[in-house]
JSON list of C-alpha atoms in Angstrom, two decimals:
[
{"chain": "A", "resi": 16, "resn": "UNK", "atom": "CA", "xyz": [158.32, 126.76, 130.12]},
{"chain": "A", "resi": 17, "resn": "UNK", "atom": "CA", "xyz": [154.65, 125.84, 130.23]},
{"chain": "A", "resi": 18, "resn": "UNK", "atom": "CA", "xyz": [153.36, 125.88, 133.79]},
{"chain": "A", "resi": 19, "resn": "UNK", "atom": "CA", "xyz": [150.82, 123.53, 135.32]},
{"chain": "A", "resi": 20, "resn": "UNK", "atom": "CA", "xyz": [148.23, 126.30, 135.67]},
{"chain": "A", "resi": 21, "resn": "UNK", "atom": "CA", "xyz": [148.59, 127.35, 132.02]},
{"chain": "A", "resi": 22, "resn": "UNK", "atom": "CA", "xyz": [146.06, 124.73, 130.99]},
{"chain": "A", "resi": 23, "resn": "UNK", "atom": "CA", "xyz": [143.57, 125.91, 133.62]},
{"chain": "A", "resi": 24, "resn": "UNK", "atom": "CA", "xyz": [143.80, 129.54, 132.51]},
{"chain": "A", "resi": 25, "resn": "UNK", "atom": "CA", "xyz": [143.69, 128.63, 128.82]},
{"chain": "A", "resi": 26, "resn": "UNK", "atom": "CA", "xyz": [140.45, 126.76, 129.51]},
{"chain": "A", "resi": 27, "resn": "UNK", "atom": "CA", "xyz": [139.08, 130.02, 130.93]},
{"chain": "A", "resi": 28, "resn": "UNK", "atom": "CA", "xyz": [140.19, 131.80, 127.74]},
{"chain": "A", "resi": 29, "resn": "UNK", "atom": "CA", "xyz": [138.43, 129.09, 125.72]},
{"chain": "A", "resi": 30, "resn": "UNK", "atom": "CA", "xyz": [135.26, 129.70, 127.75]},
{"chain": "A", "resi": 31, "resn": "UNK", "atom": "CA", "xyz": [135.53, 133.37, 126.75]},
{"chain": "A", "resi": 32, "resn": "UNK", "atom": "CA", "xyz": [135.98, 132.29, 123.12]},
{"chain": "A", "resi": 33, "resn": "UNK", "atom": "CA", "xyz": [132.74, 130.29, 123.41]},
{"chain": "A", "resi": 34, "resn": "UNK", "atom": "CA", "xyz": [130.94, 133.44, 124.59]},
{"chain": "A", "resi": 35, "resn": "UNK", "atom": "CA", "xyz": [132.18, 135.20, 121.46]},
{"chain": "A", "resi": 36, "resn": "UNK", "atom": "CA", "xyz": [130.94, 132.41, 119.23]},
{"chain": "A", "resi": 37, "resn": "UNK", "atom": "CA", "xyz": [127.50, 132.47, 120.88]},
{"chain": "A", "resi": 38, "resn": "UNK", "atom": "CA", "xyz": [127.05, 136.07, 119.70]},
{"chain": "A", "resi": 39, "resn": "UNK", "atom": "CA", "xyz": [128.43, 135.48, 116.20]},
{"chain": "A", "resi": 40, "resn": "UNK", "atom": "CA", "xyz": [131.94, 136.74, 116.88]},
{"chain": "A", "resi": 41, "resn": "UNK", "atom": "CA", "xyz": [135.14, 134.97, 115.86]},
{"chain": "A", "resi": 42, "resn": "UNK", "atom": "CA", "xyz": [135.78, 132.72, 118.89]},
{"chain": "A", "resi": 43, "resn": "UNK", "atom": "CA", "xyz": [138.85, 134.30, 120.45]},
{"chain": "A", "resi": 44, "resn": "UNK", "atom": "CA", "xyz": [139.08, 134.70, 124.20]},
{"chain": "A", "resi": 45, "resn": "UNK", "atom": "CA", "xyz": [141.64, 136.06, 126.63]},
{"chain": "A", "resi": 46, "resn": "UNK", "atom": "CA", "xyz": [142.30, 136.30, 130.35]},
{"chain": "A", "resi": 47, "resn": "UNK", "atom": "CA", "xyz": [144.93, 138.25, 132.24]},
{"chain": "A", "resi": 48, "resn": "UNK", "atom": "CA", "xyz": [146.25, 136.72, 135.45]},
{"chain": "A", "resi": 49, "resn": "UNK", "atom": "CA", "xyz": [148.22, 138.27, 138.31]},
{"chain": "A", "resi": 50, "resn": "UNK", "atom": "CA", "xyz": [149.29, 136.38, 141.42]},
{"chain": "A", "resi": 51, "resn": "UNK", "atom": "CA", "xyz": [147.02, 133.48, 140.48]},
{"chain": "A", "resi": 52, "resn": "UNK", "atom": "CA", "xyz": [143.94, 135.70, 140.16]},
{"chain": "A", "resi": 53, "resn": "UNK", "atom": "CA", "xyz": [142.09, 136.53, 136.96]},
{"chain": "A", "resi": 54, "resn": "UNK", "atom": "CA", "xyz": [142.24, 140.31, 136.75]},
{"chain": "A", "resi": 55, "resn": "UNK", "atom": "CA", "xyz": [140.37, 140.61, 133.43]},
{"chain": "A", "resi": 56, "resn": "UNK", "atom": "CA", "xyz": [138.60, 138.33, 130.98]},
{"chain": "A", "resi": 57, "resn": "UNK", "atom": "CA", "xyz": [137.08, 139.01, 127.60]},
{"chain": "A", "resi": 58, "resn": "UNK", "atom": "CA", "xyz": [136.42, 137.97, 124.05]},
{"chain": "A", "resi": 59, "resn": "UNK", "atom": "CA", "xyz": [136.27, 139.43, 120.57]},
{"chain": "A", "resi": 60, "resn": "UNK", "atom": "CA", "xyz": [133.60, 142.09, 120.05]},
{"chain": "A", "resi": 61, "resn": "UNK", "atom": "CA", "xyz": [134.75, 143.44, 116.70]},
{"chain": "A", "resi": 62, "resn": "UNK", "atom": "CA", "xyz": [131.54, 142.57, 114.82]},
{"chain": "A", "resi": 63, "resn": "UNK", "atom": "CA", "xyz": [129.22, 143.45, 117.70]},
{"chain": "A", "resi": 64, "resn": "UNK", "atom": "CA", "xyz": [130.77, 146.86, 118.27]},
{"chain": "A", "resi": 65, "resn": "UNK", "atom": "CA", "xyz": [131.94, 147.42, 114.66]},
{"chain": "A", "resi": 66, "resn": "UNK", "atom": "CA", "xyz": [135.31, 148.54, 116.02]},
{"chain": "A", "resi": 67, "resn": "UNK", "atom": "CA", "xyz": [138.52, 147.21, 114.51]},
{"chain": "A", "resi": 68, "resn": "UNK", "atom": "CA", "xyz": [140.25, 147.44, 117.89]},
{"chain": "A", "resi": 69, "resn": "UNK", "atom": "CA", "xyz": [137.73, 145.32, 119.81]},
{"chain": "A", "resi": 70, "resn": "UNK", "atom": "CA", "xyz": [140.08, 142.32, 119.93]},
{"chain": "A", "resi": 71, "resn": "UNK", "atom": "CA", "xyz": [139.97, 140.10, 123.01]},
{"chain": "A", "resi": 72, "resn": "UNK", "atom": "CA", "xyz": [143.50, 141.05, 124.07]},
{"chain": "A", "resi": 73, "resn": "UNK", "atom": "CA", "xyz": [142.93, 144.80, 123.84]},
{"chain": "A", "resi": 74, "resn": "UNK", "atom": "CA", "xyz": [139.65, 144.61, 125.73]},
{"chain": "A", "resi": 75, "resn": "UNK", "atom": "CA", "xyz": [141.32, 142.58, 128.47]},
{"chain": "A", "resi": 76, "resn": "UNK", "atom": "CA", "xyz": [144.32, 144.92, 128.66]},
{"chain": "A", "resi": 77, "resn": "UNK", "atom": "CA", "xyz": [142.02, 147.93, 128.95]},
{"chain": "A", "resi": 78, "resn": "UNK", "atom": "CA", "xyz": [139.89, 146.23, 131.61]},
{"chain": "A", "resi": 79, "resn": "UNK", "atom": "CA", "xyz": [143.00, 145.25, 133.60]},
{"chain": "A", "resi": 80, "resn": "UNK", "atom": "CA", "xyz": [144.43, 148.78, 133.49]},
{"chain": "A", "resi": 81, "resn": "UNK", "atom": "CA", "xyz": [141.18, 150.09, 134.95]},
{"chain": "A", "resi": 82, "resn": "UNK", "atom": "CA", "xyz": [141.02, 147.31, 137.55]},
{"chain": "A", "resi": 83, "resn": "UNK", "atom": "CA", "xyz": [144.62, 147.78, 138.71]},
{"chain": "A", "resi": 84, "resn": "UNK", "atom": "CA", "xyz": [144.64, 151.56, 138.16]},
{"chain": "A", "resi": 85, "resn": "UNK", "atom": "CA", "xyz": [147.87, 151.41, 136.16]},
{"chain": "A", "resi": 86, "resn": "UNK", "atom": "CA", "xyz": [148.96, 151.04, 132.55]},
{"chain": "A", "resi": 87, "resn": "UNK", "atom": "CA", "xyz": [151.92, 148.91, 133.64]},
{"chain": "A", "resi": 88, "resn": "UNK", "atom": "CA", "xyz": [150.68, 145.33, 133.75]},
{"chain": "A", "resi": 89, "resn": "UNK", "atom": "CA", "xyz": [153.89, 143.94, 135.19]},
{"chain": "A", "resi": 90, "resn": "UNK", "atom": "CA", "xyz": [153.86, 140.56, 136.95]},
{"chain": "A", "resi": 91, "resn": "UNK", "atom": "CA", "xyz": [150.94, 139.35, 134.82]},
{"chain": "A", "resi": 92, "resn": "UNK", "atom": "CA", "xyz": [150.39, 136.62, 132.26]},
{"chain": "A", "resi": 93, "resn": "UNK", "atom": "CA", "xyz": [148.08, 137.00, 129.29]},
{"chain": "A", "resi": 94, "resn": "UNK", "atom": "CA", "xyz": [146.35, 133.86, 128.05]},
{"chain": "A", "resi": 95, "resn": "UNK", "atom": "CA", "xyz": [144.79, 134.07, 124.60]},
{"chain": "A", "resi": 96, "resn": "UNK", "atom": "CA", "xyz": [143.34, 131.38, 122.36]},
{"chain": "A", "resi": 97, "resn": "UNK", "atom": "CA", "xyz": [144.88, 132.77, 119.15]},
{"chain": "A", "resi": 98, "resn": "UNK", "atom": "CA", "xyz": [148.35, 134.18, 118.59]},
{"chain": "A", "resi": 99, "resn": "UNK", "atom": "CA", "xyz": [148.29, 137.98, 118.94]},
{"chain": "A", "resi": 100, "resn": "UNK", "atom": "CA", "xyz": [148.17, 140.14, 115.81]},
{"chain": "A", "resi": 101, "resn": "UNK", "atom": "CA", "xyz": [150.52, 143.13, 115.31]},
{"chain": "A", "resi": 102, "resn": "UNK", "atom": "CA", "xyz": [148.11, 145.53, 117.02]},
{"chain": "A", "resi": 103, "resn": "UNK", "atom": "CA", "xyz": [147.66, 143.32, 120.05]},
{"chain": "A", "resi": 104, "resn": "UNK", "atom": "CA", "xyz": [151.36, 142.49, 120.23]},
{"chain": "A", "resi": 105, "resn": "UNK", "atom": "CA", "xyz": [152.08, 146.22, 120.29]},
{"chain": "A", "resi": 106, "resn": "UNK", "atom": "CA", "xyz": [149.63, 146.73, 123.14]},
{"chain": "A", "resi": 107, "resn": "UNK", "atom": "CA", "xyz": [151.24, 143.85, 125.05]},
{"chain": "A", "resi": 108, "resn": "UNK", "atom": "CA", "xyz": [154.68, 145.44, 124.70]},
{"chain": "A", "resi": 109, "resn": "UNK", "atom": "CA", "xyz": [153.42, 148.89, 125.64]},
{"chain": "A", "resi": 110, "resn": "UNK", "atom": "CA", "xyz": [151.55, 147.63, 128.70]},
{"chain": "A", "resi": 111, "resn": "UNK", "atom": "CA", "xyz": [154.65, 145.72, 129.90]},
{"chain": "A", "resi": 112, "resn": "UNK", "atom": "CA", "xyz": [153.00, 142.29, 130.11]},
{"chain": "A", "resi": 113, "resn": "UNK", "atom": "CA", "xyz": [155.95, 139.96, 130.82]},
{"chain": "A", "resi": 114, "resn": "UNK", "atom": "CA", "xyz": [154.46, 136.64, 129.67]},
{"chain": "A", "resi": 115, "resn": "UNK", "atom": "CA", "xyz": [152.03, 135.62, 126.94]},
{"chain": "A", "resi": 116, "resn": "UNK", "atom": "CA", "xyz": [150.59, 132.14, 126.53]},
{"chain": "A", "resi": 117, "resn": "UNK", "atom": "CA", "xyz": [148.58, 131.37, 123.42]},
{"chain": "A", "resi": 118, "resn": "UNK", "atom": "CA", "xyz": [146.88, 128.34, 121.92]},
{"chain": "A", "resi": 119, "resn": "UNK", "atom": "CA", "xyz": [146.58, 128.41, 118.13]},
{"chain": "A", "resi": 120, "resn": "UNK", "atom": "CA", "xyz": [149.09, 129.90, 115.71]},
{"chain": "A", "resi": 121, "resn": "UNK", "atom": "CA", "xyz": [147.85, 132.53, 113.28]},
{"chain": "A", "resi": 122, "resn": "UNK", "atom": "CA", "xyz": [149.54, 131.96, 109.90]},
{"chain": "A", "resi": 123, "resn": "UNK", "atom": "CA", "xyz": [147.99, 135.15, 108.44]},
{"chain": "A", "resi": 124, "resn": "UNK", "atom": "CA", "xyz": [148.66, 137.65, 111.22]},
{"chain": "A", "resi": 125, "resn": "UNK", "atom": "CA", "xyz": [150.54, 136.07, 114.10]},
{"chain": "A", "resi": 126, "resn": "UNK", "atom": "CA", "xyz": [153.16, 138.37, 115.58]},
{"chain": "A", "resi": 127, "resn": "UNK", "atom": "CA", "xyz": [154.24, 136.26, 118.54]},
{"chain": "A", "resi": 128, "resn": "UNK", "atom": "CA", "xyz": [156.41, 133.87, 116.56]},
{"chain": "A", "resi": 129, "resn": "UNK", "atom": "CA", "xyz": [154.63, 132.84, 113.36]},
{"chain": "A", "resi": 130, "resn": "UNK", "atom": "CA", "xyz": [155.11, 135.74, 110.92]},
{"chain": "A", "resi": 131, "resn": "UNK", "atom": "CA", "xyz": [157.43, 137.60, 113.27]},
{"chain": "A", "resi": 132, "resn": "UNK", "atom": "CA", "xyz": [157.85, 138.00, 117.00]},
{"chain": "A", "resi": 133, "resn": "UNK", "atom": "CA", "xyz": [157.16, 141.56, 118.07]},
{"chain": "A", "resi": 134, "resn": "UNK", "atom": "CA", "xyz": [157.10, 140.36, 121.67]},
{"chain": "A", "resi": 135, "resn": "UNK", "atom": "CA", "xyz": [160.77, 139.44, 121.55]},
{"chain": "A", "resi": 136, "resn": "UNK", "atom": "CA", "xyz": [162.02, 142.38, 119.51]},
{"chain": "A", "resi": 137, "resn": "UNK", "atom": "CA", "xyz": [165.16, 143.62, 121.24]},
{"chain": "A", "resi": 138, "resn": "UNK", "atom": "CA", "xyz": [164.82, 147.13, 119.79]},
{"chain": "A", "resi": 139, "resn": "UNK", "atom": "CA", "xyz": [161.73, 147.71, 121.96]},
{"chain": "A", "resi": 140, "resn": "UNK", "atom": "CA", "xyz": [162.19, 148.65, 125.60]},
{"chain": "A", "resi": 141, "resn": "UNK", "atom": "CA", "xyz": [160.14, 145.64, 126.74]},
{"chain": "A", "resi": 142, "resn": "UNK", "atom": "CA", "xyz": [160.01, 141.99, 125.70]},
{"chain": "A", "resi": 143, "resn": "UNK", "atom": "CA", "xyz": [157.64, 139.24, 126.75]},
{"chain": "A", "resi": 144, "resn": "UNK", "atom": "CA", "xyz": [158.23, 135.54, 127.18]},
{"chain": "A", "resi": 145, "resn": "UNK", "atom": "CA", "xyz": [155.99, 133.62, 124.77]},
{"chain": "A", "resi": 146, "resn": "UNK", "atom": "CA", "xyz": [154.63, 130.13, 125.34]},
{"chain": "A", "resi": 147, "resn": "UNK", "atom": "CA", "xyz": [152.74, 128.76, 122.35]},
{"chain": "A", "resi": 148, "resn": "UNK", "atom": "CA", "xyz": [150.62, 125.70, 121.68]},
{"chain": "A", "resi": 149, "resn": "UNK", "atom": "CA", "xyz": [148.84, 125.44, 125.04]},
{"chain": "A", "resi": 150, "resn": "UNK", "atom": "CA", "xyz": [145.61, 123.54, 124.27]},
{"chain": "A", "resi": 151, "resn": "UNK", "atom": "CA", "xyz": [146.42, 124.24, 120.63]},
{"chain": "A", "resi": 152, "resn": "UNK", "atom": "CA", "xyz": [144.10, 121.56, 119.27]},
{"chain": "A", "resi": 153, "resn": "UNK", "atom": "CA", "xyz": [141.08, 122.87, 121.21]},
{"chain": "A", "resi": 154, "resn": "UNK", "atom": "CA", "xyz": [141.85, 126.48, 120.27]},
{"chain": "A", "resi": 155, "resn": "UNK", "atom": "CA", "xyz": [142.35, 125.63, 116.59]},
{"chain": "A", "resi": 156, "resn": "UNK", "atom": "CA", "xyz": [139.21, 123.50, 116.50]},
{"chain": "A", "resi": 157, "resn": "UNK", "atom": "CA", "xyz": [137.08, 126.33, 117.92]},
{"chain": "A", "resi": 158, "resn": "UNK", "atom": "CA", "xyz": [138.24, 128.61, 115.11]},
{"chain": "A", "resi": 159, "resn": "UNK", "atom": "CA", "xyz": [138.11, 126.12, 112.24]},
{"chain": "A", "resi": 160, "resn": "UNK", "atom": "CA", "xyz": [134.66, 124.87, 113.26]},
{"chain": "A", "resi": 161, "resn": "UNK", "atom": "CA", "xyz": [133.35, 128.46, 113.47]},
{"chain": "A", "resi": 162, "resn": "UNK", "atom": "CA", "xyz": [134.61, 129.31, 109.98]},
{"chain": "A", "resi": 163, "resn": "UNK", "atom": "CA", "xyz": [133.33, 126.01, 108.54]},
{"chain": "A", "resi": 164, "resn": "UNK", "atom": "CA", "xyz": [129.87, 126.81, 109.90]},
{"chain": "A", "resi": 165, "resn": "UNK", "atom": "CA", "xyz": [130.06, 130.29, 108.33]},
{"chain": "A", "resi": 166, "resn": "UNK", "atom": "CA", "xyz": [131.05, 128.82, 104.96]},
{"chain": "A", "resi": 167, "resn": "UNK", "atom": "CA", "xyz": [128.21, 126.29, 105.13]},
{"chain": "A", "resi": 168, "resn": "UNK", "atom": "CA", "xyz": [125.66, 129.02, 105.93]},
{"chain": "A", "resi": 169, "resn": "UNK", "atom": "CA", "xyz": [126.96, 131.11, 103.04]},
{"chain": "A", "resi": 170, "resn": "UNK", "atom": "CA", "xyz": [126.58, 128.16, 100.65]},
{"chain": "A", "resi": 171, "resn": "UNK", "atom": "CA", "xyz": [122.98, 127.62, 101.77]},
{"chain": "A", "resi": 172, "resn": "UNK", "atom": "CA", "xyz": [122.01, 131.26, 101.34]},
{"chain": "A", "resi": 173, "resn": "UNK", "atom": "CA", "xyz": [123.74, 131.66, 97.97]},
{"chain": "A", "resi": 174, "resn": "UNK", "atom": "CA", "xyz": [122.06, 128.69, 96.25]},
{"chain": "A", "resi": 175, "resn": "UNK", "atom": "CA", "xyz": [119.74, 129.73, 93.40]},
{"chain": "A", "resi": 176, "resn": "UNK", "atom": "CA", "xyz": [116.06, 128.93, 93.96]}
]
């Protein structure tokens, strides 16, 4: 069930996504919340750092583990603007995050309900509750607008002179 504060925290994740876009990264942002407090916030840094694992969710999970001095992120909620991929879903399961709220579905890599739901796989020793579609339009627009701008730039630079 979507909670009243879910919109507030998703707006914070969208602000993180904007930071990513400002530096040329795919605009995906995430925040991790415990007891109403943001424990960690971050955005994609894959292009900046040239690291395939520099996804917003993984950076936030790592930051939260350091902040809380534990790998068990129980009693937290992860807010992310795009549905987690298989790698991020695995990290969510392994870090014991009990609830994930995301905005836009990912038809090419979503593993929180679109292609499959690794977060609700009963064969794992942990499952997470998934709430999808929170500020979906805003999250989807941030991504589609970013990629449209990229395509337009590519067209301009590839025109013969």
